[in-house]
Amino acid sequence: MSAGEQARATGSELVTRGLLAGYQQVVRPGLFRAHGGDAEAIHEDLIRALGVAGSVPVPVARLSASALGRRQGTTLAGIRFPGRVGVAAGLDKNGVAARAWAGLGFGFAELGTVTAQAQPGNPRPRLFRAKESGGIINRMGFNNEGAQTLADRLAGWGVERGNQALGIPVGISIGKTKVTPLDGAVEDYLTSLRLLADKADYLAINISSPNTPGLRSLQDGEALRELTRALVVEAAVLNPGNPVPIFVKVAPDLTWEALDEVLQTCEEAGISGLIATNTTLAREGLRGSDARLATEAGGLSGAPLTVRSREMVARIVQQSSLPVMGVGGIMTPADAQAMFDAGAQLVQVYTGFIYNGPALVRGINQLHR
Ligand SMILES: Cc1cc2nc3c(=O)[nH]c(=O)nc-3n(C[C@H](O)[C@H](O)[C@H](O)COP(=O)(O)O)c2cc1C
């Protein structure tokens, strides 16, 4: 590195540190105290505010994205990603804030999870912050406005697959409607795929949320084979020659044996890649007073998941040639670097973004390859 580059890098590092300190010391304490500390109400406010902020024109968003340091893109499954860190599913379930993510420095956003039918999700409270541990426990249960509403919202903004109308590629996560029995799951996912295939740059099949009864059983042998084949075939029927790429998101609680079987099934079905991982049912890593949350049902995310998710990514890369998006416990740029080193081509963040804000995105954008 030349002296000039060194100075620029140091200056840039200072900006990132300043952003981080500002978020952690000023924004976050206020945020976390609002609504009497009700984590879900705060989250809803944040997404609504970003929805308004995101209505600024895309060129302005692009300028701010460059201020947030996005510069290293990559191409995966034929999609050009302008940056390597994306919004993880669940953060913007209904795509309300979809126009804001590029401006915050993200290189892509995975909206959803949406289901074929709109549904309210589980009763509240269903979101708990495990602050001492840098974690979140949630049992939201796919509360969402449904695939059709998301399709209409994106259409209203001119979003079509491949046109980067929001400045970044859009992934959409689809899941099973709760009231649909497991033996109707394939048709349920197909309904969502048909509604969204011309809006999404990729679709993610969510079969790994712990909060819809029986959902994770779709990761098993024959069920997964049937589901993945049906979706890949339908995508090809809808867009002959240029089907929407389909990714599969897996749970961190799979044994290696079960994971290897998932990988083989995905390869045989023509799945484009993996997303690893969703939240965990394990409760190790809850520290100090957070131990009281251990009995809350739901999935744990954030720092307690960092090592497990990275190990899963490493295993996938070792066992399969499918590309991987790494997600789970990326709280710092160093965690993202470790995820890239484990073989992830892209990363996603949720909990780390809630705890550390846009500085985390900027820090990851500044990593050297
Ligand atoms: C409140 C909350 C809601 C989530 N909702 C979804 C979802 O709808 N679909 C999904 O695939 N993952 C969902 N996730 C999982 C995240 O996308 C991610 O896989 C997981 O939290 C691990 O990443 P993290 O440690 O950066 O949060 C959710 C996570 C949280 C904390």
Short mmCIF file of C-alpha atoms in Angstrom, two decimals, residues 15-154:
data_model
loop_
_atom_site.label_atom_id
_atom_site.label_comp_id
_atom_site.label_asym_id
_atom_site.label_seq_id
_atom_site.Cartn_x
_atom_site.Cartn_y
_atom_site.Cartn_z
CA VAL A 15 -15.01 7.21 9.76
CA THR A 16 -16.18 3.64 10.38
CA ARG A 17 -15.16 3.83 14.04
CA GLY A 18 -16.92 7.18 14.42
CA LEU A 19 -20.10 5.77 12.86
CA LEU A 20 -19.96 2.76 15.17
CA ALA A 21 -19.45 4.85 18.30
CA GLY A 22 -22.25 7.25 17.27
CA TYR A 23 -24.66 4.36 16.73
CA GLN A 24 -23.72 2.44 19.88
CA GLN A 25 -23.56 5.43 22.20
CA VAL A 26 -26.28 7.73 20.86
CA VAL A 27 -28.71 6.03 18.47
CA ARG A 28 -28.91 2.54 19.98
CA PRO A 29 -29.61 3.53 23.63
CA GLY A 30 -32.49 5.75 22.48
CA LEU A 31 -33.78 3.10 20.11
CA PHE A 32 -33.63 0.30 22.67
CA ARG A 33 -35.48 2.42 25.28
CA ALA A 34 -38.33 3.56 23.01
CA HIS A 35 -41.78 1.95 23.46
CA GLY A 36 -40.77 0.92 26.99
CA GLY A 37 -38.12 -1.34 25.44
CA ASP A 38 -40.64 -3.36 23.35
CA ALA A 39 -38.22 -4.77 20.78
CA GLU A 40 -40.84 -5.48 18.14
CA ALA A 41 -42.51 -2.06 18.32
CA ILE A 42 -39.08 -0.43 17.95
CA HIS A 43 -38.31 -2.63 14.98
CA GLU A 44 -41.59 -1.67 13.30
CA ASP A 45 -40.83 2.04 13.80
CA LEU A 46 -37.38 1.59 12.34
CA ILE A 47 -38.65 -0.18 9.23
CA ARG A 48 -41.38 2.45 8.75
CA ALA A 49 -38.82 5.24 9.07
CA LEU A 50 -36.53 3.53 6.57
CA GLY A 51 -39.52 3.15 4.26
CA VAL A 52 -39.89 6.94 4.27
CA ALA A 53 -36.15 7.56 4.03
CA GLY A 54 -35.97 5.13 1.14
CA SER A 55 -38.32 7.19 -0.98
CA VAL A 56 -35.39 9.44 -1.94
CA PRO A 57 -34.44 8.89 -5.58
CA VAL A 58 -32.08 6.04 -6.41
CA PRO A 59 -29.20 8.36 -7.55
CA VAL A 60 -29.14 9.91 -4.06
CA ALA A 61 -29.15 6.44 -2.56
CA ARG A 62 -26.23 5.53 -4.80
CA LEU A 63 -24.25 8.55 -3.60
CA SER A 64 -24.82 7.62 0.01
CA ALA A 65 -23.93 4.01 -0.75
CA SER A 66 -20.59 5.16 -2.07
CA ALA A 67 -20.12 7.18 1.14
CA LEU A 68 -20.77 3.95 3.00
CA GLY A 69 -17.91 2.43 1.13
CA ARG A 70 -19.54 -0.14 -1.12
CA ARG A 71 -16.99 -1.07 -3.71
CA GLN A 72 -16.34 -4.78 -3.98
CA GLY A 73 -18.93 -6.58 -5.97
CA THR A 74 -19.18 -10.11 -7.21
CA THR A 75 -21.24 -12.20 -9.59
CA LEU A 76 -23.14 -15.20 -8.30
CA ALA A 77 -25.74 -17.37 -10.06
CA GLY A 78 -25.56 -14.90 -12.94
CA ILE A 79 -26.53 -11.98 -10.69
CA ARG A 80 -24.26 -8.94 -10.43
CA PHE A 81 -23.99 -7.93 -6.76
CA PRO A 82 -22.46 -4.43 -6.31
CA GLY A 83 -21.42 -5.29 -2.75
CA ARG A 84 -20.88 -8.47 -0.76
CA VAL A 85 -23.01 -7.77 2.33
CA GLY A 86 -26.77 -8.06 2.20
CA VAL A 87 -29.82 -7.65 4.38
CA ALA A 88 -30.82 -11.03 5.87
CA ALA A 89 -34.39 -12.28 5.56
CA GLY A 90 -36.82 -11.22 8.27
CA LEU A 91 -35.47 -7.70 8.70
CA ASP A 92 -37.76 -6.33 5.97
CA LYS A 93 -40.43 -9.01 5.69
CA ASN A 94 -42.86 -7.01 3.58
CA GLY A 95 -40.33 -5.01 1.60
CA VAL A 96 -41.59 -1.75 3.11
CA ALA A 97 -38.04 -0.42 3.47
CA ALA A 98 -36.73 -2.01 0.28
CA ARG A 99 -35.75 1.33 -1.26
CA ALA A 100 -33.57 2.25 1.73
CA TRP A 101 -31.12 -0.64 1.79
CA ALA A 102 -28.88 0.43 -1.10
CA GLY A 103 -28.47 3.84 0.53
CA LEU A 104 -27.27 2.20 3.74
CA GLY A 105 -24.46 0.52 1.83
CA PHE A 106 -25.96 -2.94 1.35
CA GLY A 107 -25.08 -4.81 -1.83
CA PHE A 108 -28.36 -6.74 -1.89
CA ALA A 109 -31.45 -7.31 0.21
CA GLU A 110 -33.32 -10.52 0.89
CA LEU A 111 -36.94 -9.51 1.54
CA GLY A 112 -39.51 -11.76 3.24
CA THR A 113 -40.05 -14.37 4.40
CA VAL A 114 -43.45 -14.08 2.76
CA THR A 115 -46.01 -16.86 2.48
CA ALA A 116 -48.68 -17.58 -0.13
CA GLN A 117 -51.38 -16.30 2.23
CA ALA A 118 -51.02 -13.28 4.52
CA GLN A 119 -50.85 -14.30 8.18
CA PRO A 120 -50.45 -12.65 11.60
CA GLY A 121 -47.66 -14.82 13.02
CA ASN A 122 -47.41 -15.89 16.65
CA PRO A 123 -48.88 -13.97 19.61
CA ARG A 124 -46.72 -11.21 21.13
CA PRO A 125 -44.28 -10.95 22.80
CA ARG A 126 -42.30 -12.94 20.26
CA LEU A 127 -39.02 -11.02 19.98
CA PHE A 128 -36.49 -10.81 22.84
CA ARG A 129 -33.16 -9.04 22.97
CA ALA A 130 -30.36 -10.95 24.71
CA LYS A 131 -28.20 -7.89 25.08
CA GLU A 132 -25.34 -9.20 27.19
CA SER A 133 -24.84 -12.02 24.69
CA GLY A 134 -25.24 -9.93 21.51
CA GLY A 135 -28.19 -12.07 20.54
CA ILE A 136 -31.90 -12.07 19.73
CA ILE A 137 -34.47 -14.80 20.35
CA ASN A 138 -37.48 -14.66 18.04
CA ARG A 139 -40.55 -16.73 17.38
CA MET A 140 -42.25 -14.35 14.95
CA GLY A 141 -43.81 -17.21 12.95
CA PHE A 142 -43.73 -15.58 9.48
CA ASN A 143 -45.98 -12.63 10.22
CA ASN A 144 -46.37 -11.11 6.75
CA GLU A 145 -48.74 -9.46 4.31
CA GLY A 146 -48.48 -12.27 1.79
CA ALA A 147 -46.67 -12.82 -1.51
CA GLN A 148 -49.22 -10.91 -3.60
CA THR A 149 -48.89 -7.71 -1.54
CA LEU A 150 -45.10 -7.83 -1.77
CA ALA A 151 -45.33 -8.41 -5.53
CA ASP A 152 -47.66 -5.40 -5.89
CA ARG A 153 -45.43 -3.19 -3.74
CA LEU A 154 -42.35 -4.03 -5.80
#
